[in-house]
Amino acid sequence: MIESLHAVLPDWLNTMGPYPDIAFLSKVSLFRNIRDHKFIIQATDEEKAEILGLLTDGINSILKEEIVLTFDKIRGYERKFLFERHFITEYEMNNGDFLGLAVNKHQNNILILNADEHLRISSISSGFNLREPFSECDELDGLFSNEFDFSYDKEFGFLTSSPQRVGTGLEVEVILHLPAVVITGSAGELITRLEGYNFSMDGAFRTDGGVEGSLLQINSQFTLGVTEEEIIQKAEEQIMWVINMEIDAREYLMDKAPYETEDKIWRSYGILKNARLLNMEDFLNLASAVRLGVGLGLIKDIVLLDLNRWTILSQPGHLMVASGGEIEPREENIFRSNLIRKDGGVQ
């Protein structure tokens, strides 16, 4: 089943949404629990199995085209693949007992069963676009509300195991490419502002050395006392502010340090297109400079869709699924460089 997901790119990797040179993807999620069943953090293994069966049967009866998987049948590197495709969290990748997943054929709507809440309904879109995934989630929520009696309180709203999600149960996530903000040292100011508006920011890709590729993930952290529309609107306002901050920082770099900026971009371009061994950390940082070059209009023969696909397809889990199993780090680095040279027209 994982191979069938790998064989087809998600719709959000085949299209470009608004502000594509800065916004990588947008994701909206709704968290729900079934009334009269314990929260997952309190449930026994027997109860978790019962909830998983209940959810799986319900999804199969409502959605005929979904690919439904239970994690007991998914290998470790296949879970890594699902994490890299932004279907599951890192915690779910490493703690998969009694978990299930359903994905539609377009791979933009994802249902996670029995994770931190009974059901997580998520939708992903390309670029900075919250309205479309929210509409998809809302439609699915309406379908499931007819099948399941979700825990709801007239005063507080939807009930969840996390106090942070009580209310609407809605969370927003956007991954942005902010190299100029990072280079100009403005990231601290950015984090402080976002925290003041109940948003968090962290690296989308982290290693022991820190955040790689200047790809930063922004998440909403409030659902109680506000409507779904208010959360979406507040998220749009704050993320638009961040995007404008990056645009201003790019203009500053090209005004104050044009030669240094272009030198970094073109050096990275040369290595990325010609390397024979490329680890993930190096790829992310080289691709970040190249993405900046594409966004500034300097690089013409690489398009943003290529960079988006490479960012997903060159990750370890994807390379392992493509290879049919576990591979050694050196082999992984060779496969990654081959993928990029082939797609970039270089042999």
mmCIF file of C-alpha atoms in Angstrom:
data_model
loop_
_atom_site.group_PDB
_atom_site.id
_atom_site.type_symbol
_atom_site.label_atom_id
_atom_site.label_comp_id
_atom_site.label_asym_id
_atom_site.label_seq_id
_atom_site.Cartn_x
_atom_site.Cartn_y
_atom_site.Cartn_z
ATOM 1 C CA MET A 1 0.000 0.000 0.000
ATOM 2 C CA ILE A 2 2.877 2.379 0.764
ATOM 3 C CA GLU A 3 4.260 1.692 -2.707
ATOM 4 C CA SER A 4 0.981 2.875 -4.234
ATOM 5 C CA LEU A 5 1.280 6.149 -2.317
ATOM 6 C CA HIS A 6 4.893 6.542 -3.448
ATOM 7 C CA ALA A 7 4.000 5.903 -7.093
ATOM 8 C CA VAL A 8 1.796 9.007 -7.295
ATOM 9 C CA LEU A 9 2.788 12.496 -6.188
ATOM 10 C CA PRO A 10 0.313 14.327 -3.928
ATOM 11 C CA ASP A 11 -1.665 17.055 -5.644
ATOM 12 C CA TRP A 12 0.051 19.671 -3.482
ATOM 13 C CA LEU A 13 3.410 18.679 -4.963
ATOM 14 C CA ASN A 14 2.091 19.110 -8.506
ATOM 15 C CA THR A 15 0.722 22.617 -8.063
ATOM 16 C CA MET A 16 1.937 25.951 -6.739
ATOM 17 C CA GLY A 17 -0.210 27.995 -4.405
ATOM 18 C CA PRO A 18 0.068 31.674 -3.440
ATOM 19 C CA TYR A 19 3.576 32.987 -2.601
ATOM 20 C CA PRO A 20 5.217 29.736 -3.802
ATOM 21 C CA ASP A 21 8.808 30.949 -3.419
ATOM 22 C CA ILE A 22 8.211 31.535 0.313
ATOM 23 C CA ALA A 23 5.299 29.296 1.333
ATOM 24 C CA PHE A 24 6.017 25.573 0.978
ATOM 25 C CA LEU A 25 2.738 24.149 2.234
ATOM 26 C CA SER A 26 -0.325 24.903 4.348
ATOM 27 C CA LYS A 27 -2.095 22.358 6.541
ATOM 28 C CA VAL A 28 -5.314 22.569 8.531
ATOM 29 C CA SER A 29 -6.381 19.944 11.079
ATOM 30 C CA LEU A 30 -9.487 19.238 13.169
ATOM 31 C CA PHE A 31 -9.236 17.058 16.302
ATOM 32 C CA ARG A 32 -12.219 14.994 17.435
ATOM 33 C CA ASN A 33 -13.060 12.376 20.070
ATOM 34 C CA ILE A 34 -15.984 9.950 20.205
ATOM 35 C CA ARG A 35 -18.367 10.439 23.102
ATOM 36 C CA ASP A 36 -18.423 7.771 25.850
ATOM 37 C CA HIS A 37 -14.943 6.518 24.959
ATOM 38 C CA LYS A 38 -11.829 7.334 26.983
ATOM 39 C CA PHE A 39 -9.220 9.687 25.599
ATOM 40 C CA ILE A 40 -6.330 7.754 24.051
ATOM 41 C CA ILE A 41 -3.935 8.787 26.845
ATOM 42 C CA GLN A 42 -6.278 7.073 29.348
ATOM 43 C CA ALA A 43 -7.388 4.081 27.272
ATOM 44 C CA THR A 44 -6.189 0.507 27.714
ATOM 45 C CA ASP A 45 -4.835 -1.450 24.748
ATOM 46 C CA GLU A 46 -8.179 -3.249 24.513
ATOM 47 C CA GLU A 47 -10.040 0.058 24.404
ATOM 48 C CA LYS A 48 -7.635 1.472 21.811
ATOM 49 C CA ALA A 49 -8.246 -1.569 19.607
ATOM 50 C CA GLU A 50 -11.998 -1.082 19.977
ATOM 51 C CA ILE A 51 -11.788 2.607 19.012
ATOM 52 C CA LEU A 52 -9.538 1.820 16.029
ATOM 53 C CA GLY A 53 -12.022 -0.780 14.781
ATOM 54 C CA LEU A 54 -14.935 1.614 15.238
ATOM 55 C CA LEU A 55 -13.189 4.383 13.302
ATOM 56 C CA THR A 56 -11.955 2.079 10.534
ATOM 57 C CA ASP A 57 -15.423 0.620 9.964
ATOM 58 C CA GLY A 58 -16.960 4.097 9.910
ATOM 59 C CA ILE A 59 -14.432 5.467 7.425
ATOM 60 C CA ASN A 60 -14.792 2.447 5.145
ATOM 61 C CA SER A 61 -18.573 2.896 5.103
ATOM 62 C CA ILE A 62 -18.408 6.630 4.312
ATOM 63 C CA LEU A 63 -15.352 7.036 2.084
ATOM 64 C CA LYS A 64 -14.990 4.366 -0.566
ATOM 65 C CA GLU A 65 -11.808 5.620 -2.226
ATOM 66 C CA GLU A 66 -9.604 6.022 0.838
ATOM 67 C CA ILE A 67 -6.419 4.008 1.362
ATOM 68 C CA VAL A 68 -6.809 2.776 4.951
ATOM 69 C CA LEU A 69 -3.782 1.401 6.808
ATOM 70 C CA THR A 70 -3.161 0.222 10.353
ATOM 71 C CA PHE A 71 0.314 0.844 11.713
ATOM 72 C CA ASP A 72 0.900 -2.740 12.843
ATOM 73 C CA LYS A 73 1.361 -3.555 9.151
ATOM 74 C CA ILE A 74 3.730 -0.682 8.355
ATOM 75 C CA ARG A 75 7.526 -1.061 8.532
ATOM 76 C CA GLY A 76 9.732 1.498 10.263
ATOM 77 C CA TYR A 77 11.069 3.092 7.071
ATOM 78 C CA GLU A 78 7.514 3.208 5.681
ATOM 79 C CA ARG A 79 6.405 5.177 8.736
ATOM 80 C CA LYS A 80 9.322 7.512 8.047
ATOM 81 C CA PHE A 81 7.933 7.932 4.527
ATOM 82 C CA LEU A 82 4.536 8.920 5.935
ATOM 83 C CA PHE A 83 6.178 11.430 8.282
ATOM 84 C CA GLU A 84 8.197 12.949 5.429
ATOM 85 C CA ARG A 85 5.010 13.339 3.387
ATOM 86 C CA HIS A 86 3.518 15.341 6.280
ATOM 87 C CA PHE A 87 0.828 12.760 6.986
ATOM 88 C CA ILE A 88 1.902 11.886 10.550
ATOM 89 C CA THR A 89 3.923 13.468 13.357
ATOM 90 C CA GLU A 90 7.354 12.395 14.553
ATOM 91 C CA TYR A 91 5.775 10.963 17.709
ATOM 92 C CA GLU A 92 3.357 8.872 15.636
ATOM 93 C CA MET A 93 6.233 7.667 13.473
ATOM 94 C CA ASN A 94 7.946 6.236 16.547
ATOM 95 C CA ASN A 95 4.878 5.132 18.539
ATOM 96 C CA GLY A 96 2.554 3.386 16.158
ATOM 97 C CA ASP A 97 0.622 0.913 18.311
ATOM 98 C CA PHE A 98 -3.123 0.871 17.579
ATOM 99 C CA LEU A 99 -2.815 3.748 15.103
ATOM 100 C CA GLY A 100 -4.488 3.944 11.721
ATOM 101 C CA LEU A 101 -4.281 6.196 8.685
ATOM 102 C CA ALA A 102 -6.565 6.916 5.756
ATOM 103 C CA VAL A 103 -5.503 8.915 2.685
ATOM 104 C CA ASN A 104 -7.532 9.931 -0.349
ATOM 105 C CA LYS A 105 -6.294 9.353 -3.895
ATOM 106 C CA HIS A 106 -5.127 12.969 -4.205
ATOM 107 C CA GLN A 107 -3.132 12.611 -0.967
ATOM 108 C CA ASN A 108 -4.311 15.972 0.268
ATOM 109 C CA ASN A 109 -6.835 14.692 2.843
ATOM 110 C CA ILE A 110 -5.436 12.604 5.692
ATOM 111 C CA LEU A 111 -7.224 10.947 8.598
ATOM 112 C CA ILE A 112 -5.195 9.793 11.607
ATOM 113 C CA LEU A 113 -6.925 7.325 13.901
ATOM 114 C CA ASN A 114 -6.113 6.727 17.571
ATOM 115 C CA ALA A 115 -3.180 9.127 17.900
ATOM 116 C CA ASP A 116 -3.268 11.848 20.573
ATOM 117 C CA GLU A 117 -7.030 12.168 19.890
ATOM 118 C CA HIS A 118 -9.412 9.577 18.440
ATOM 119 C CA LEU A 119 -9.545 11.264 15.040
ATOM 120 C CA ARG A 120 -7.481 13.935 13.316
ATOM 121 C CA ILE A 121 -8.848 15.276 10.047
ATOM 122 C CA SER A 122 -6.172 17.082 8.018
ATOM 123 C CA SER A 123 -5.902 18.655 4.605
ATOM 124 C CA ILE A 124 -2.783 19.977 2.851
ATOM 125 C CA SER A 125 -2.438 22.550 0.086
ATOM 126 C CA SER A 126 0.511 24.052 -1.751
ATOM 127 C CA GLY A 127 1.747 27.536 -0.921
ATOM 128 C CA PHE A 128 -0.015 29.872 1.499
ATOM 129 C CA ASN A 129 -3.633 28.763 1.245
ATOM 130 C CA LEU A 130 -5.633 28.054 4.408
ATOM 131 C CA ARG A 131 -9.153 28.423 3.035
ATOM 132 C CA GLU A 132 -9.093 25.413 0.735
ATOM 133 C CA PRO A 133 -7.780 22.877 3.284
ATOM 134 C CA PHE A 134 -10.122 24.278 5.946
ATOM 135 C CA SER A 135 -13.082 23.779 3.597
ATOM 136 C CA GLU A 136 -11.960 20.183 2.936
ATOM 137 C CA CYS A 137 -11.639 19.471 6.666
ATOM 138 C CA ASP A 138 -15.005 21.065 7.420
ATOM 139 C CA GLU A 139 -16.706 18.927 4.772
ATOM 140 C CA LEU A 140 -15.176 15.722 6.149
ATOM 141 C CA ASP A 141 -16.062 16.765 9.689
ATOM 142 C CA GLY A 142 -19.699 17.095 8.606
ATOM 143 C CA LEU A 143 -19.675 13.598 7.100
ATOM 144 C CA PHE A 144 -18.149 12.029 10.203
ATOM 145 C CA SER A 145 -20.466 13.920 12.550
ATOM 146 C CA ASN A 146 -23.330 11.937 11.011
ATOM 147 C CA GLU A 147 -21.492 8.661 11.695
ATOM 148 C CA PHE A 148 -19.901 9.382 15.091
ATOM 149 C CA ASP A 149 -21.195 11.205 18.151
ATOM 150 C CA PHE A 150 -18.253 13.500 18.899
ATOM 151 C CA SER A 151 -17.600 14.736 22.442
ATOM 152 C CA TYR A 152 -19.002 18.257 22.617
ATOM 153 C CA ASP A 153 -19.895 20.617 25.435
ATOM 154 C CA LYS A 154 -22.288 23.545 24.895
ATOM 155 C CA GLU A 155 -20.069 25.853 26.935
ATOM 156 C CA PHE A 156 -16.571 24.740 25.930
ATOM 157 C CA GLY A 157 -17.042 23.235 22.466
ATOM 158 C CA PHE A 158 -15.271 20.080 21.268
ATOM 159 C CA LEU A 159 -13.547 18.216 24.102
ATOM 160 C CA THR A 160 -9.984 16.966 23.665
ATOM 161 C CA SER A 161 -7.250 15.438 25.811
ATOM 162 C CA SER A 162 -5.162 18.579 25.264
ATOM 163 C CA PRO A 163 -6.575 21.749 26.899
ATOM 164 C CA GLN A 164 -4.947 23.690 24.064
ATOM 165 C CA ARG A 165 -7.333 22.107 21.534
ATOM 166 C CA VAL A 166 -10.585 22.402 23.496
ATOM 167 C CA GLY A 167 -13.104 24.565 21.638
ATOM 168 C CA THR A 168 -12.947 24.353 17.875
ATOM 169 C CA GLY A 169 -10.278 21.638 17.863
ATOM 170 C CA LEU A 170 -8.732 23.415 14.876
ATOM 171 C CA GLU A 171 -5.004 23.831 14.261
ATOM 172 C CA VAL A 172 -3.193 25.604 11.444
ATOM 173 C CA GLU A 173 0.324 24.801 10.215
ATOM 174 C CA VAL A 174 2.291 26.601 7.507
ATOM 175 C CA ILE A 175 5.868 25.868 6.404
ATOM 176 C CA LEU A 176 7.700 28.936 5.107
ATOM 177 C CA HIS A 177 11.112 29.362 3.485
ATOM 178 C CA LEU A 178 12.713 32.335 5.272
ATOM 179 C CA PRO A 179 16.404 32.483 4.296
ATOM 180 C CA ALA A 180 16.670 36.290 4.303
ATOM 181 C CA VAL A 181 15.038 36.524 7.740
ATOM 182 C CA VAL A 182 17.576 33.999 9.028
ATOM 183 C CA ILE A 183 20.573 35.672 7.346
ATOM 184 C CA THR A 184 19.641 39.159 8.603
ATOM 185 C CA GLY A 185 19.178 37.857 12.158
ATOM 186 C CA SER A 186 15.485 38.749 12.394
ATOM 187 C CA ALA A 187 14.235 35.314 13.462
ATOM 188 C CA GLY A 188 14.238 36.207 17.175
ATOM 189 C CA GLU A 189 11.998 39.215 16.568
ATOM 190 C CA LEU A 190 9.726 37.004 14.506
ATOM 191 C CA ILE A 191 9.368 34.343 17.217
ATOM 192 C CA THR A 192 8.601 36.958 19.880
ATOM 193 C CA ARG A 193 5.847 38.515 17.782
ATOM 194 C CA LEU A 194 4.254 35.177 16.902
ATOM 195 C CA GLU A 195 4.240 34.014 20.513
ATOM 196 C CA GLY A 196 2.419 37.213 21.435
ATOM 197 C CA TYR A 197 -0.370 36.207 19.055
ATOM 198 C CA ASN A 198 -0.490 32.542 20.219
ATOM 199 C CA PHE A 199 1.545 31.053 17.410
ATOM 200 C CA SER A 200 4.727 28.993 17.661
ATOM 201 C CA MET A 201 7.612 28.685 15.209
ATOM 202 C CA ASP A 202 10.187 25.923 14.910
ATOM 203 C CA GLY A 203 12.409 24.360 12.279
ATOM 204 C CA ALA A 204 10.621 22.071 9.849
ATOM 205 C CA PHE A 205 13.920 20.156 9.479
ATOM 206 C CA ARG A 206 16.203 19.869 12.490
ATOM 207 C CA THR A 207 19.543 18.142 13.049
ATOM 208 C CA ASP A 208 22.036 18.240 15.905
ATOM 209 C CA GLY A 209 23.396 21.385 14.282
ATOM 210 C CA GLY A 210 20.048 23.197 14.410
ATOM 211 C CA VAL A 211 17.477 24.232 11.806
ATOM 212 C CA GLU A 212 18.346 23.259 8.237
ATOM 213 C CA GLY A 213 17.277 24.825 4.951
ATOM 214 C CA SER A 214 15.680 27.935 6.503
ATOM 215 C CA LEU A 215 12.339 26.082 6.382
ATOM 216 C CA LEU A 216 10.322 27.153 9.419
ATOM 217 C CA GLN A 217 7.023 25.769 10.608
ATOM 218 C CA ILE A 218 4.406 28.068 12.153
ATOM 219 C CA ASN A 219 1.556 26.551 14.209
ATOM 220 C CA SER A 220 -1.510 28.078 15.817
ATOM 221 C CA GLN A 221 -1.866 27.413 19.559
ATOM 222 C CA PHE A 222 -5.385 28.449 20.494
ATOM 223 C CA THR A 223 -8.920 27.138 19.867
ATOM 224 C CA LEU A 224 -10.975 28.082 22.956
ATOM 225 C CA GLY A 225 -13.060 31.265 22.948
ATOM 226 C CA VAL A 226 -12.710 31.884 19.205
ATOM 227 C CA THR A 227 -14.510 30.603 16.137
ATOM 228 C CA GLU A 228 -12.949 28.606 13.340
ATOM 229 C CA GLU A 229 -13.245 31.626 11.043
ATOM 230 C CA GLU A 230 -11.423 33.811 13.589
ATOM 231 C CA ILE A 231 -8.550 31.315 13.851
ATOM 232 C CA ILE A 232 -8.161 31.174 10.067
ATOM 233 C CA GLN A 233 -8.316 34.967 9.811
ATOM 234 C CA LYS A 234 -5.763 35.520 12.610
ATOM 235 C CA ALA A 235 -3.457 32.944 11.019
ATOM 236 C CA GLU A 236 -3.729 34.622 7.629
ATOM 237 C CA GLU A 237 -2.872 38.001 9.139
ATOM 238 C CA GLN A 238 0.170 36.820 11.081
ATOM 239 C CA ILE A 239 1.588 34.591 8.361
ATOM 240 C CA MET A 240 1.118 37.344 5.795
ATOM 241 C CA TRP A 241 3.122 39.596 8.112
ATOM 242 C CA VAL A 242 5.905 36.987 8.163
ATOM 243 C CA ILE A 243 5.867 36.688 4.364
ATOM 244 C CA ASN A 244 6.173 40.461 4.004
ATOM 245 C CA MET A 245 9.027 40.430 6.502
ATOM 246 C CA GLU A 246 10.876 37.921 4.303
ATOM 247 C CA ILE A 247 10.199 39.992 1.175
ATOM 248 C CA ASP A 248 11.646 43.079 2.879
ATOM 249 C CA ALA A 249 14.674 41.107 4.108
ATOM 250 C CA ARG A 250 15.376 39.862 0.573
ATOM 251 C CA GLU A 251 15.280 43.395 -0.761
ATOM 252 C CA TYR A 252 17.677 44.443 1.996
ATOM 253 C CA LEU A 253 20.140 41.656 1.104
ATOM 254 C CA MET A 254 20.109 42.513 -2.589
ATOM 255 C CA ASP A 255 20.612 46.182 -1.761
ATOM 256 C CA LYS A 256 23.349 45.831 0.881
ATOM 257 C CA ALA A 257 25.120 42.598 -0.084
ATOM 258 C CA PRO A 258 24.262 41.699 -3.700
ATOM 259 C CA TYR A 259 27.577 40.047 -4.592
ATOM 260 C CA GLU A 260 27.725 37.973 -1.421
ATOM 261 C CA THR A 261 24.101 36.867 -1.864
ATOM 262 C CA GLU A 262 24.517 35.952 -5.525
ATOM 263 C CA ASP A 263 27.810 34.173 -4.853
ATOM 264 C CA LYS A 264 26.159 31.938 -2.242
ATOM 265 C CA ILE A 265 23.271 31.209 -4.602
ATOM 266 C CA TRP A 266 25.431 30.282 -7.607
ATOM 267 C CA ARG A 267 27.936 28.231 -5.603
ATOM 268 C CA SER A 268 25.030 26.255 -4.149
ATOM 269 C CA TYR A 269 23.520 25.823 -7.604
ATOM 270 C CA GLY A 270 26.748 24.345 -8.953
ATOM 271 C CA ILE A 271 27.151 21.859 -6.116
ATOM 272 C CA LEU A 272 23.491 20.824 -6.068
ATOM 273 C CA LYS A 273 23.422 20.038 -9.789
ATOM 274 C CA ASN A 274 26.774 18.262 -9.921
ATOM 275 C CA ALA A 275 27.310 16.515 -6.580
ATOM 276 C CA ARG A 276 27.796 12.731 -6.583
ATOM 277 C CA LEU A 277 27.296 12.340 -2.819
ATOM 278 C CA LEU A 278 24.734 14.492 -1.073
ATOM 279 C CA ASN A 279 23.550 14.050 2.504
ATOM 280 C CA MET A 280 20.207 15.419 3.621
ATOM 281 C CA GLU A 281 21.629 18.306 5.640
ATOM 282 C CA ASP A 282 23.745 19.525 2.713
ATOM 283 C CA PHE A 283 20.840 19.132 0.320
ATOM 284 C CA LEU A 284 18.500 21.245 2.463
ATOM 285 C CA ASN A 285 21.000 24.083 2.820
ATOM 286 C CA LEU A 286 22.043 24.054 -0.851
ATOM 287 C CA ALA A 287 18.428 23.846 -1.993
ATOM 288 C CA SER A 288 17.569 26.771 0.285
ATOM 289 C CA ALA A 289 20.069 29.032 -1.493
ATOM 290 C CA VAL A 290 18.890 27.799 -4.897
ATOM 291 C CA ARG A 291 15.248 28.376 -3.923
ATOM 292 C CA LEU A 292 16.191 31.929 -2.950
ATOM 293 C CA GLY A 293 17.854 32.340 -6.342
ATOM 294 C CA VAL A 294 14.721 31.128 -8.124
ATOM 295 C CA GLY A 295 12.579 33.472 -6.036
ATOM 296 C CA LEU A 296 14.834 36.421 -6.881
ATOM 297 C CA GLY A 297 14.661 35.586 -10.577
ATOM 298 C CA LEU A 298 18.368 34.738 -10.863
ATOM 299 C CA ILE A 299 18.028 31.028 -11.641
ATOM 300 C CA LYS A 300 15.875 30.163 -14.650
ATOM 301 C CA ASP A 301 16.444 26.462 -15.380
ATOM 302 C CA ILE A 302 15.178 25.141 -12.030
ATOM 303 C CA VAL A 303 11.546 25.747 -11.106
ATOM 304 C CA LEU A 304 9.934 25.804 -7.672
ATOM 305 C CA LEU A 305 7.976 22.622 -8.376
ATOM 306 C CA ASP A 306 11.290 20.790 -8.870
ATOM 307 C CA LEU A 307 12.594 22.068 -5.539
ATOM 308 C CA ASN A 308 9.357 21.163 -3.751
ATOM 309 C CA ARG A 309 9.448 17.615 -5.099
ATOM 310 C CA TRP A 310 13.150 17.160 -4.355
ATOM 311 C CA THR A 311 12.580 18.323 -0.779
ATOM 312 C CA ILE A 312 10.117 15.470 -0.255
ATOM 313 C CA LEU A 313 11.421 12.728 -2.567
ATOM 314 C CA SER A 314 15.060 12.999 -1.460
ATOM 315 C CA GLN A 315 14.318 12.325 2.205
ATOM 316 C CA PRO A 316 15.527 8.990 3.641
ATOM 317 C CA GLY A 317 12.139 7.263 3.957
ATOM 318 C CA HIS A 318 11.224 8.092 0.370
ATOM 319 C CA LEU A 319 14.553 6.832 -0.938
ATOM 320 C CA MET A 320 14.117 3.605 1.056
ATOM 321 C CA VAL A 321 10.592 3.010 -0.276
ATOM 322 C CA ALA A 322 11.879 3.688 -3.808
ATOM 323 C CA SER A 323 14.714 1.196 -3.198
ATOM 324 C CA GLY A 324 12.453 -1.426 -1.644
ATOM 325 C CA GLY A 325 13.977 -1.441 1.837
ATOM 326 C CA GLU A 326 16.581 -0.139 4.253
ATOM 327 C CA ILE A 327 19.720 1.376 2.709
ATOM 328 C CA GLU A 328 23.088 2.463 4.109
ATOM 329 C CA PRO A 329 23.859 6.205 4.517
ATOM 330 C CA ARG A 330 26.421 6.228 1.691
ATOM 331 C CA GLU A 331 23.965 4.564 -0.683
ATOM 332 C CA GLU A 332 21.287 7.026 0.397
ATOM 333 C CA ASN A 333 23.578 9.958 -0.409
ATOM 334 C CA ILE A 334 24.323 8.549 -3.864
ATOM 335 C CA PHE A 335 20.622 8.001 -4.603
ATOM 336 C CA ARG A 336 19.807 11.548 -3.495
ATOM 337 C CA SER A 337 22.412 13.152 -5.755
ATOM 338 C CA ASN A 338 21.361 10.908 -8.663
ATOM 339 C CA LEU A 339 17.720 11.922 -8.227
ATOM 340 C CA ILE A 340 18.540 15.616 -8.437
ATOM 341 C CA ARG A 341 20.979 15.325 -11.360
ATOM 342 C CA LYS A 342 18.488 13.214 -13.336
ATOM 343 C CA ASP A 343 15.576 15.587 -12.723
ATOM 344 C CA GLY A 344 17.853 18.560 -13.389
ATOM 345 C CA GLY A 345 18.890 17.180 -16.758
ATOM 346 C CA VAL A 346 22.490 16.431 -15.712
ATOM 347 C CA GLN A 347 23.916 12.897 -16.007
#
